[in-house]
Coordinates of C-alpha atoms in Angstrom, one line a residue:
M1 CA -111.5 25.3 -31.3
R2 CA -112.1 28.9 -33.1
A3 CA -108.5 27.6 -34.9
E4 CA -110.1 24.5 -36.0
A5 CA -113.0 26.1 -37.8
E6 CA -110.4 28.7 -39.4
A7 CA -108.5 25.6 -40.6
Y8 CA -111.6 24.2 -42.2
Q9 CA -112.1 27.8 -44.1
Q10 CA -108.6 27.5 -45.8
V11 CA -108.9 24.1 -46.7
D12 CA -111.9 25.5 -48.6
K13 CA -110.1 28.1 -50.2
Q14 CA -107.0 26.3 -51.2
T15 CA -109.4 24.2 -53.6
N16 CA -111.1 27.2 -54.4
E17 CA -114.6 26.3 -53.0
A18 CA -116.6 28.3 -51.2
P19 CA -118.1 27.1 -48.0
A20 CA -121.6 26.0 -48.3
Y21 CA -122.1 27.2 -44.5
E22 CA -120.2 28.8 -41.8
M23 CA -118.2 26.7 -39.4
K24 CA -118.7 27.0 -35.8
T25 CA -118.5 25.1 -32.8
G26 CA -121.4 23.1 -31.3
A27 CA -121.2 25.9 -28.6
E28 CA -121.3 28.7 -31.1
M29 CA -124.3 27.0 -32.9
I30 CA -126.3 26.9 -29.7
I31 CA -126.0 30.3 -29.0
E32 CA -126.9 31.5 -32.7
C33 CA -129.4 29.2 -32.7
L34 CA -130.9 30.7 -29.4
K35 CA -130.8 34.5 -31.0
R36 CA -132.6 33.0 -34.0
E37 CA -135.5 32.1 -31.8
G38 CA -136.0 35.4 -29.9
V39 CA -134.4 34.2 -26.9
D40 CA -133.4 37.1 -24.7
V41 CA -132.9 35.7 -21.5
I42 CA -131.0 32.4 -20.3
F43 CA -131.4 30.8 -16.7
G44 CA -128.9 28.6 -15.6
Y45 CA -125.9 27.3 -13.4
P46 CA -122.3 26.8 -15.4
G47 CA -120.6 23.5 -14.9
G48 CA -117.5 21.2 -16.3
A49 CA -119.7 19.9 -19.1
V50 CA -121.1 23.1 -20.2
I51 CA -118.2 25.2 -20.1
P52 CA -118.1 25.6 -23.8
I53 CA -121.8 26.5 -23.8
Y54 CA -120.8 29.5 -21.3
D55 CA -117.6 30.3 -23.1
A56 CA -119.9 31.2 -26.3
L57 CA -122.1 32.9 -24.1
Y58 CA -119.8 35.3 -22.6
D59 CA -120.0 37.8 -25.2
S60 CA -122.9 36.7 -27.2
G61 CA -125.2 39.9 -25.8
L62 CA -127.8 37.4 -24.4
K63 CA -128.9 38.0 -20.5
H64 CA -127.8 35.1 -18.5
V65 CA -129.7 34.8 -14.7
L66 CA -127.1 32.9 -12.5
S67 CA -129.7 31.3 -10.0
R68 CA -127.5 29.7 -6.5
H69 CA -129.5 26.3 -7.6
E70 CA -130.6 24.5 -10.3
Q71 CA -134.0 24.4 -9.0
G72 CA -134.1 28.2 -8.9
A73 CA -132.8 28.1 -12.5
I74 CA -135.9 25.7 -13.8
H75 CA -138.4 27.4 -11.8
A76 CA -137.8 31.0 -12.6
A77 CA -137.4 29.8 -16.6
D78 CA -141.1 28.3 -15.5
G79 CA -141.7 31.7 -14.1
Y80 CA -140.7 33.7 -17.1
A81 CA -142.3 31.2 -19.8
R82 CA -146.0 31.8 -17.6
S83 CA -145.7 35.4 -17.2
T84 CA -144.4 36.1 -20.8
G85 CA -146.1 33.6 -22.9
K86 CA -142.6 32.5 -24.1
V87 CA -140.1 29.5 -24.3
G88 CA -138.0 29.6 -21.2
V89 CA -134.7 28.4 -21.4
V90 CA -132.4 26.7 -19.0
I91 CA -128.9 25.5 -19.0
G92 CA -127.6 23.0 -16.3
T93 CA -124.4 20.9 -16.1
S94 CA -124.5 17.1 -16.1
G95 CA -124.7 14.6 -13.4
P96 CA -126.4 16.4 -10.7
G97 CA -127.0 19.6 -12.2
A98 CA -129.3 17.7 -14.4
T99 CA -130.7 16.0 -11.8
N100 CA -131.4 19.0 -10.0
L101 CA -133.3 20.0 -12.7
V102 CA -135.9 17.2 -12.5
T103 CA -138.6 18.6 -10.1
G104 CA -138.8 21.8 -11.9
I105 CA -139.1 19.6 -15.6
T106 CA -141.8 17.8 -13.9
N107 CA -143.7 20.9 -12.6
A108 CA -143.8 22.0 -16.1
Y109 CA -144.7 19.0 -17.6
M110 CA -147.7 18.8 -15.3
D111 CA -148.5 22.4 -15.8
S112 CA -148.0 22.4 -19.6
I113 CA -145.4 25.4 -19.7
P114 CA -142.7 25.8 -22.8
L115 CA -139.5 25.4 -21.7
V116 CA -136.0 24.1 -23.5
V117 CA -133.9 22.6 -20.9
M118 CA -130.4 22.3 -21.9
T119 CA -128.1 19.7 -20.1
G120 CA -124.6 18.9 -20.4
Q121 CA -123.4 15.4 -20.3
V122 CA -119.8 13.6 -20.1
S123 CA -118.2 13.3 -23.8
T124 CA -119.5 10.5 -26.2
S125 CA -116.8 8.4 -25.7
Y126 CA -117.6 8.5 -21.9
I127 CA -121.4 7.6 -22.0
G128 CA -122.2 4.4 -20.3
T129 CA -118.9 4.1 -18.4
D130 CA -120.4 5.4 -14.7
A131 CA -118.0 8.6 -15.6
F132 CA -117.3 11.5 -13.4
Q133 CA -120.9 13.4 -12.8
E134 CA -122.3 11.0 -15.9
A135 CA -126.3 10.4 -15.3
D136 CA -128.6 9.2 -17.8
I137 CA -130.5 12.3 -17.7
T138 CA -132.5 11.2 -20.7
G139 CA -133.9 8.2 -19.3
I140 CA -134.8 9.8 -16.3
T141 CA -136.7 12.7 -17.8
M142 CA -138.4 10.4 -20.5
P143 CA -141.7 10.4 -18.4
I144 CA -141.5 14.0 -17.5
T145 CA -140.9 15.8 -21.0
K146 CA -143.1 16.1 -23.9
H147 CA -139.9 15.1 -26.0
N148 CA -135.9 14.9 -25.4
Y149 CA -132.8 14.4 -26.8
L150 CA -129.5 13.0 -26.3
V151 CA -126.9 14.8 -29.5
Q152 CA -124.4 12.7 -30.9
R153 CA -123.1 15.0 -33.9
T154 CA -122.2 18.5 -33.5
E155 CA -123.9 18.8 -37.2
D156 CA -127.4 18.0 -35.7
L157 CA -127.4 20.8 -33.1
P158 CA -129.3 23.4 -35.4
R159 CA -132.3 20.8 -36.3
I160 CA -132.4 19.7 -32.6
L161 CA -132.6 23.4 -31.2
K162 CA -135.0 24.4 -33.9
E163 CA -137.4 21.2 -33.6
A164 CA -137.2 21.6 -29.6
F165 CA -138.7 25.4 -29.8
Y166 CA -141.3 24.1 -32.1
I167 CA -142.4 20.9 -29.9
A168 CA -142.3 22.7 -26.5
K169 CA -144.2 25.9 -28.1
S170 CA -147.2 24.2 -30.4
G171 CA -150.0 22.1 -29.5
R172 CA -150.3 21.2 -25.6
P173 CA -147.0 23.4 -24.6
G174 CA -144.5 21.3 -22.4
P175 CA -141.0 20.7 -21.5
V176 CA -137.9 19.8 -24.4
L177 CA -134.7 18.6 -22.9
I178 CA -131.9 18.6 -25.0
D179 CA -128.5 16.6 -23.5
I180 CA -125.4 17.5 -25.2
P181 CA -121.9 15.6 -24.5
K182 CA -119.3 18.3 -24.1
D183 CA -117.0 17.0 -27.4
V184 CA -120.3 17.9 -29.1
S185 CA -119.9 21.6 -27.8
Y186 CA -116.5 21.7 -28.6
N187 CA -116.4 20.0 -31.9
V188 CA -116.8 22.3 -35.2
A189 CA -119.3 21.5 -38.2
P190 CA -121.1 23.4 -40.7
F191 CA -123.8 25.7 -39.3
H192 CA -127.0 25.7 -40.9
Y193 CA -130.5 26.5 -39.2
P194 CA -133.4 25.2 -41.2
D195 CA -135.9 27.8 -41.9
S196 CA -138.9 25.2 -41.0
V197 CA -139.6 21.8 -38.9
S198 CA -140.8 18.6 -40.2
I199 CA -141.9 16.0 -38.0
P200 CA -144.2 13.5 -39.5
S201 CA -145.2 11.9 -36.1
Y202 CA -145.8 15.2 -34.6
Q203 CA -148.9 16.9 -35.8
P204 CA -150.9 18.6 -33.6
T205 CA -154.4 19.2 -34.0
I206 CA -155.0 23.1 -33.8
E207 CA -158.5 23.9 -36.0
P208 CA -161.4 22.1 -34.7
N209 CA -163.7 20.0 -36.5
P210 CA -166.2 21.8 -38.4
N211 CA -168.9 19.4 -37.7
Q212 CA -168.2 18.6 -33.9
V213 CA -168.4 22.7 -33.4
I214 CA -172.1 22.6 -34.9
K215 CA -172.9 20.0 -32.6
V216 CA -171.5 21.9 -29.7
A217 CA -172.8 24.9 -30.8
K218 CA -176.5 23.3 -30.4
A219 CA -176.1 21.6 -27.3
I220 CA -175.3 25.2 -26.0
E221 CA -178.2 26.7 -27.3
Q222 CA -180.5 24.3 -26.1
A223 CA -179.2 24.2 -22.4
K224 CA -181.0 25.7 -20.0
R225 CA -178.1 25.3 -17.2
P226 CA -174.6 25.4 -19.1
L227 CA -172.0 26.2 -17.3
I228 CA -168.1 27.1 -18.3
L229 CA -165.3 25.2 -16.9
A230 CA -162.3 27.2 -17.8
G231 CA -158.9 26.0 -17.3
G232 CA -155.0 26.9 -17.8
G233 CA -155.4 25.9 -22.0
V234 CA -157.6 29.2 -22.1
I235 CA -154.7 31.2 -21.0
S236 CA -151.9 29.3 -22.8
S237 CA -153.8 29.7 -26.1
G238 CA -154.6 33.6 -25.4
A239 CA -158.1 33.5 -25.3
E240 CA -159.1 35.6 -22.6
K241 CA -161.0 38.0 -24.9
E242 CA -162.9 35.2 -26.7
L243 CA -164.0 33.5 -23.6
L244 CA -165.0 37.1 -22.3
H245 CA -166.9 37.8 -25.3
F246 CA -168.7 34.0 -25.7
A247 CA -169.5 34.3 -22.0
E248 CA -171.2 37.7 -22.2
K249 CA -173.0 36.7 -25.7
M250 CA -174.5 33.3 -24.4
Q251 CA -174.8 34.6 -20.8
I252 CA -173.2 31.6 -19.7
P253 CA -171.8 31.6 -16.0
V254 CA -167.8 30.7 -15.6
T255 CA -165.8 28.8 -13.0
T256 CA -161.9 29.1 -13.4
T257 CA -159.5 26.4 -12.4
L258 CA -156.7 27.3 -10.2
M259 CA -154.6 26.8 -13.3
G260 CA -157.4 29.2 -15.0
L261 CA -157.6 32.1 -12.7
G262 CA -157.1 35.1 -14.6
G263 CA -158.2 33.7 -17.5
F264 CA -161.7 35.5 -16.6
P265 CA -162.0 38.9 -14.7
G266 CA -162.4 38.0 -11.0
S267 CA -164.7 40.8 -10.5
H268 CA -167.3 40.2 -13.5
P269 CA -170.9 39.0 -12.6
L270 CA -170.8 35.8 -14.5
W271 CA -167.3 34.5 -12.6
L272 CA -168.6 32.5 -9.8
G273 CA -165.1 31.7 -8.2
M274 CA -162.9 28.5 -8.5
P275 CA -164.4 24.9 -8.0
G276 CA -163.3 22.0 -6.6
M277 CA -161.4 21.0 -2.9
H278 CA -161.1 24.5 -2.0
G279 CA -163.5 26.1 -4.3
T280 CA -166.5 28.4 -3.4
V281 CA -170.3 26.8 -2.7
T282 CA -171.5 28.7 -5.9
A283 CA -169.2 27.6 -8.3
N284 CA -169.2 23.6 -7.1
R285 CA -173.3 23.8 -6.8
A286 CA -173.3 24.8 -10.4
I287 CA -171.2 22.1 -11.6
Q288 CA -173.4 19.7 -9.7
N289 CA -176.5 21.5 -11.2
A290 CA -175.5 22.3 -14.5
D291 CA -177.1 20.2 -17.6
L292 CA -174.3 21.1 -19.9
L293 CA -170.8 21.5 -18.5
I294 CA -168.5 23.3 -21.3
S295 CA -164.9 22.5 -20.1
L296 CA -162.4 24.4 -22.0
G297 CA -158.8 23.8 -21.8
A298 CA -159.2 21.9 -18.1
R299 CA -158.1 18.3 -17.9
F300 CA -160.5 17.6 -14.5
D301 CA -157.8 17.1 -12.0
D302 CA -159.1 15.3 -9.0
R303 CA -158.9 18.3 -7.1
V304 CA -161.3 20.1 -9.2
T305 CA -163.7 17.2 -9.8
G306 CA -163.5 15.2 -6.1
N307 CA -165.5 11.8 -6.5
I308 CA -165.7 11.2 -10.4
E309 CA -168.5 8.8 -10.2
R310 CA -170.6 11.8 -8.5
F311 CA -168.9 14.8 -10.8
A312 CA -171.5 16.7 -12.3
P313 CA -174.6 14.4 -12.4
K314 CA -177.0 16.2 -14.3
A315 CA -174.9 17.4 -17.0
K316 CA -173.8 16.3 -20.5
I317 CA -170.3 17.0 -21.1
V318 CA -168.3 19.5 -23.4
H319 CA -164.7 18.6 -23.4
V320 CA -162.4 20.9 -25.4
D321 CA -158.8 20.2 -25.5
I322 CA -156.0 20.6 -27.8
D323 CA -154.2 17.4 -26.3
P324 CA -156.5 14.8 -27.6
A325 CA -155.5 12.1 -24.7
E326 CA -157.2 14.4 -22.4
V327 CA -160.8 14.4 -24.1
G328 CA -162.5 11.6 -22.3
K329 CA -160.3 10.3 -20.2
I330 CA -161.3 11.2 -16.8
I331 CA -164.7 12.1 -17.1
P332 CA -167.2 10.5 -19.9
T333 CA -167.4 13.2 -22.6
Q334 CA -170.5 13.3 -24.8
F335 CA -169.3 16.0 -27.4
P336 CA -165.5 15.9 -27.6
L337 CA -164.0 18.8 -29.3
V338 CA -160.2 18.4 -29.8
G339 CA -158.4 21.7 -30.9
D340 CA -156.7 25.1 -30.0
V341 CA -159.1 27.0 -27.4
K342 CA -158.9 30.2 -29.1
L343 CA -159.7 29.0 -32.3
V344 CA -162.7 27.1 -31.1
L345 CA -164.1 29.7 -29.2
V346 CA -163.9 32.2 -32.4
E347 CA -166.0 29.4 -34.2
L348 CA -168.4 28.8 -31.1
I349 CA -168.9 33.2 -31.1
K350 CA -169.9 32.7 -34.9
K351 CA -172.3 29.6 -34.4
T352 CA -174.4 30.1 -31.1
S353 CA -177.2 32.4 -30.7
P354 CA -178.0 33.1 -26.7
G355 CA -180.3 30.5 -25.4
N356 CA -182.5 31.5 -22.1
T357 CA -180.1 31.1 -19.0
V358 CA -182.3 34.2 -17.3
E359 CA -183.4 31.8 -14.6
W360 CA -180.0 29.7 -13.9
V361 CA -177.5 32.8 -13.9
E362 CA -180.3 34.2 -11.2
Q363 CA -180.5 31.3 -9.1
L364 CA -176.2 31.5 -9.0
Q365 CA -176.4 34.8 -8.2
Q366 CA -178.3 33.9 -5.2
W367 CA -176.0 31.2 -4.4
K368 CA -173.3 33.9 -4.5
R369 CA -175.1 36.2 -2.2
E370 CA -176.2 33.6 0.5
K371 CA -172.7 31.8 0.5
P372 CA -169.9 34.1 0.0
L373 CA -166.3 33.5 0.8
R374 CA -166.0 34.0 4.5
Y375 CA -163.6 33.8 7.2
K376 CA -164.0 34.9 11.4
D377 CA -161.8 37.7 11.5
S378 CA -159.6 38.7 14.4
K379 CA -160.0 41.8 16.1
N380 CA -155.9 41.9 17.2
G381 CA -154.4 38.5 15.5
I382 CA -153.6 38.4 11.8
K383 CA -155.6 36.2 9.9
A384 CA -154.0 35.2 6.4
Q385 CA -157.1 35.8 4.5
Y386 CA -157.1 39.3 6.1
V387 CA -153.6 40.0 4.5
I388 CA -154.3 38.4 1.0
E389 CA -157.2 40.6 0.8
Q390 CA -155.5 43.7 1.6
L391 CA -152.9 43.0 -1.0
S392 CA -155.7 42.7 -3.8
N393 CA -157.3 45.6 -2.8
Y394 CA -153.9 47.9 -2.6
T395 CA -152.8 46.1 -6.1
K396 CA -156.2 46.6 -7.4
G397 CA -154.8 43.2 -9.5
D398 CA -152.4 45.3 -11.2
V399 CA -149.5 43.2 -10.5
I400 CA -148.0 39.7 -10.9
V401 CA -148.5 36.8 -8.0
S402 CA -146.5 34.0 -7.5
T403 CA -147.1 31.5 -4.8
D404 CA -145.6 28.5 -3.4
V405 CA -147.9 25.1 -2.4
G406 CA -149.7 25.0 1.0
Q407 CA -152.7 27.1 2.3
H408 CA -151.3 30.2 1.4
Q409 CA -151.9 29.4 -2.0
M410 CA -155.3 28.7 -1.7
W411 CA -156.3 31.6 0.0
T412 CA -154.9 33.5 -2.8
A413 CA -156.6 31.8 -5.0
Q414 CA -160.1 32.2 -3.1
Y415 CA -158.9 35.9 -2.1
F416 CA -156.8 37.6 -4.6
K417 CA -158.9 38.8 -7.4
F418 CA -157.2 38.0 -10.6
E419 CA -158.5 40.6 -13.6
K420 CA -156.2 39.2 -16.7
G421 CA -154.2 36.1 -17.6
R422 CA -150.6 35.2 -16.7
T423 CA -150.7 37.3 -13.7
L424 CA -151.1 33.9 -11.2
L425 CA -148.1 31.5 -11.4
T426 CA -148.5 28.5 -9.0
S427 CA -147.8 25.0 -9.1
G428 CA -151.0 23.6 -10.0
G429 CA -150.5 20.0 -11.2
L430 CA -147.4 18.6 -9.0
G431 CA -147.9 21.3 -6.1
T432 CA -144.1 22.0 -5.9
M433 CA -143.0 23.5 -2.4
G434 CA -140.2 26.0 -3.4
F435 CA -141.3 27.1 -6.6
G436 CA -142.8 30.8 -5.5
L437 CA -139.7 32.9 -4.9
P438 CA -137.5 31.3 -8.3
A439 CA -141.0 31.9 -10.1
A440 CA -141.1 35.4 -9.2
V441 CA -137.6 35.7 -10.2
G442 CA -138.6 34.4 -13.8
A443 CA -141.5 36.8 -13.9
Q444 CA -139.6 40.2 -12.8
V445 CA -136.8 39.0 -15.3
G446 CA -139.7 39.0 -18.0
N447 CA -141.8 41.5 -17.1
P448 CA -139.3 44.1 -15.6
D449 CA -142.1 47.2 -15.8
K450 CA -144.3 45.2 -13.9
K451 CA -145.1 44.9 -10.1
V452 CA -144.2 41.3 -8.9
I453 CA -145.0 39.4 -5.9
C454 CA -144.3 36.2 -4.3
I455 CA -146.7 35.3 -1.5
S456 CA -145.2 32.0 0.4
G457 CA -145.5 30.2 3.7
D458 CA -142.6 30.1 6.0
G459 CA -142.3 26.4 5.3
S460 CA -142.3 26.9 1.5
I461 CA -140.0 29.9 1.3
Q462 CA -137.1 27.8 3.2
M463 CA -137.1 25.6 0.3
N464 CA -135.3 27.7 -2.5
I465 CA -134.5 30.6 -0.1
Q466 CA -131.1 30.7 -1.3
E467 CA -132.2 32.7 -4.5
L468 CA -132.6 35.9 -2.4
A469 CA -129.0 36.1 -3.5
T470 CA -130.3 35.9 -7.3
I471 CA -132.6 38.9 -6.7
V472 CA -129.9 40.9 -4.8
Q473 CA -127.7 40.3 -7.5
Q474 CA -130.0 41.1 -10.7
K475 CA -131.3 43.9 -8.8
L476 CA -135.0 42.6 -9.1
P477 CA -137.7 44.8 -7.2
L478 CA -139.5 42.0 -6.2
K479 CA -142.0 42.0 -2.8
I480 CA -141.8 38.7 -1.1
V481 CA -144.8 38.3 1.4
I482 CA -144.3 35.4 4.0
L483 CA -147.7 34.3 5.8
N484 CA -145.9 32.6 8.7
N485 CA -148.1 30.3 11.0
S486 CA -145.1 28.1 12.2
Y487 CA -146.6 25.3 10.9
L488 CA -147.0 23.3 7.4
G489 CA -150.2 24.4 7.1
M490 CA -151.9 22.4 5.0
V491 CA -150.4 19.4 6.4
R492 CA -151.9 20.5 10.1
Q493 CA -155.1 21.2 8.8
W494 CA -155.3 17.3 7.5
Q495 CA -153.9 16.4 10.7
Q496 CA -156.4 18.4 12.7
I497 CA -159.4 16.9 10.7
F498 CA -158.5 13.5 9.8
H499 CA -156.1 12.5 12.8
D500 CA -157.4 14.0 15.7
C501 CA -154.7 17.0 16.0
R502 CA -151.7 14.6 15.8
Y503 CA -149.4 17.5 14.6
S504 CA -146.9 15.2 13.7
C505 CA -143.4 16.6 12.4
T506 CA -145.8 19.8 10.9
F507 CA -144.4 22.5 13.5
I508 CA -141.7 24.1 11.7
T509 CA -139.1 27.1 12.9
G510 CA -137.3 29.4 10.4
P511 CA -134.9 32.3 10.5
D512 CA -135.9 35.9 11.6
F513 CA -136.6 36.9 8.2
V514 CA -136.3 40.4 8.8
K515 CA -132.6 39.9 10.0
L516 CA -132.3 37.3 7.2
A517 CA -133.5 40.0 4.5
E518 CA -131.1 42.6 6.1
A519 CA -128.3 39.9 5.8
Y520 CA -129.1 39.6 2.0
G521 CA -129.0 43.2 1.1
M522 CA -132.9 43.9 0.9
L523 CA -135.6 45.1 3.1
G524 CA -137.2 43.4 5.7
I525 CA -140.6 44.5 7.6
R526 CA -142.8 42.4 9.7
A527 CA -146.5 42.7 11.0
V528 CA -147.6 41.1 14.5
K529 CA -150.8 43.1 14.8
K530 CA -153.7 43.4 12.5
E531 CA -153.4 47.2 12.8
E532 CA -150.0 47.0 11.0
V533 CA -151.0 45.1 8.0
T534 CA -151.9 47.7 5.7
E535 CA -148.8 49.7 6.8
V536 CA -146.2 47.0 6.3
I537 CA -147.9 46.5 2.7
E538 CA -147.7 50.1 2.2
E539 CA -143.9 50.5 3.0
G540 CA -143.0 47.3 1.4
M541 CA -144.9 48.3 -2.1
K542 CA -143.3 51.7 -2.2
H543 CA -139.9 50.3 -1.7
N544 CA -137.7 50.6 -4.6
G545 CA -135.8 47.3 -3.8
P546 CA -136.5 43.9 -3.1
V547 CA -138.7 43.6 -0.1
I548 CA -139.8 40.8 2.7
M549 CA -142.9 41.2 4.5
E550 CA -143.7 38.7 6.9
F551 CA -146.8 38.5 8.7
I552 CA -147.4 36.6 12.0
V553 CA -150.6 34.8 10.9
E554 CA -153.0 32.4 13.5
E555 CA -151.4 29.4 13.6
E556 CA -154.2 26.7 13.4
E557 CA -156.4 28.8 10.8
N558 CA -157.6 26.6 8.2
V559 CA -158.8 26.9 4.5
F560 CA -162.2 26.8 4.1
P561 CA -164.6 25.7 2.0
F562 CA -163.1 21.9 2.1
V563 CA -164.1 19.1 0.0
P564 CA -162.7 15.8 2.0
P565 CA -160.9 13.1 -0.1
G566 CA -163.4 11.0 -2.0
A567 CA -166.5 13.4 -1.3
S568 CA -168.4 14.9 -4.1
L569 CA -168.5 18.7 -4.5
D570 CA -172.0 18.7 -3.1
E571 CA -170.7 17.6 0.1
M572 CA -168.3 20.0 1.6
I573 CA -167.4 21.3 4.8
E574 CA -168.1 25.1 4.8
G575 CA -166.0 26.0 8.1
E576 CA -167.2 28.6 10.2

């Protein structure tokens, strides 16, 4: 197709008219657009419909990470985006390549992660004919993308790429999909990359309403028992410093959702832990006794609120969110405030003076002393909580942690001290098993100078275990921690509590993970006794290459505290 482009240039010379723009194939346009957006790495898997894009990628200078499954590619791009704050970029082919991305797109959509997902499509003349490897991916992903495009003309690619990156990262972040027919990639057209984006129907509110800021400031100053509920929006807006400044200035305690962990230092005296189904007693008591609940970039997920009719019964609600659709959606809100969390906090810091919260803070500190997170340790066997504690102590929070979903995820949230934003990568809204390992790949690629740990269970790790090959090929020094209890642990726990220990289909076997590591060309080590835990952690963390550290943990250990479904936050089962 380069010959066709050269022919266009020759025609221009024959007419003595300089071409307005350089002629490029669609595939060349895509690569040039990615470069202009500052993209430095792409995650993907080639196939017939994207061959022209991969051909243009061949000598582009851009780094490409070849996954072993499209789901691995998109979770890796997700982990890259969460850990760096940049837009993750994914390429998949048409048909099954595109549909294999659907879980990862949904995962990013639920957790507000900025991705640009490019899928190949059959040529435009074949669309709608049930052609080989044709799937209506724009129709399939309409409910799970912030926006999506089916490109019909090559000359539209630069505008669409520009808009896609803008939409993905502005306002409430999210995934944008671009479906690109094969002939659109091959065809030649004038290339012009726009300097700016103008989408009249999309104008996210960034600056908060000054009058609402004043009302919120007054309510905060008058509150005797205020509480900050910080969510993932604090991290996506980069508001960690402002939150710390505001909380210390006003002496307001802070609880952070699962997605907000790291948004406030876990070692800070004002931090109460995570709230909700597996939150701390103090955080849940604080919510139920606060007179003003200040939600910052959190969406009142059901795992946080418990029974919504009995959630925060004594509190007026301040709801700060960049997405107006979230404000008041779940919990009635007396003080709605739409805007970027960071900008809102900057204004609140200016306009508030400290109130009197001394008695409230003292009460919460007393509850923290009386009701700490605890578990009954074992003399010889290994408790999963103990492994997490030792990992936290060893790394001192100077590490990026990805998790899968299940008991190990909740124990990590409870017992690992996260001090900084973008250091916990976990599937919050969708709860996707198989997320942790590829997400760690993306985090390590995006942060080559940082230590990255994937904490998983023996069930979750097998969902995308093929990505071990990606890790080895990319020479990533990832540390993989597998807490092996021979069960799908969280489901087993519910079966124990609610179904009289009828463990239906939750016992799970797996490979010898040490031998598997060796088969992939990694170091594999295992601890079966408590006394071996610290030795395995030290050996694994000091190893220069990738490692699987397997810990054989007690099979029927449960996650506590636990708020049963339908119960209120003050009806916790505290456990042993």
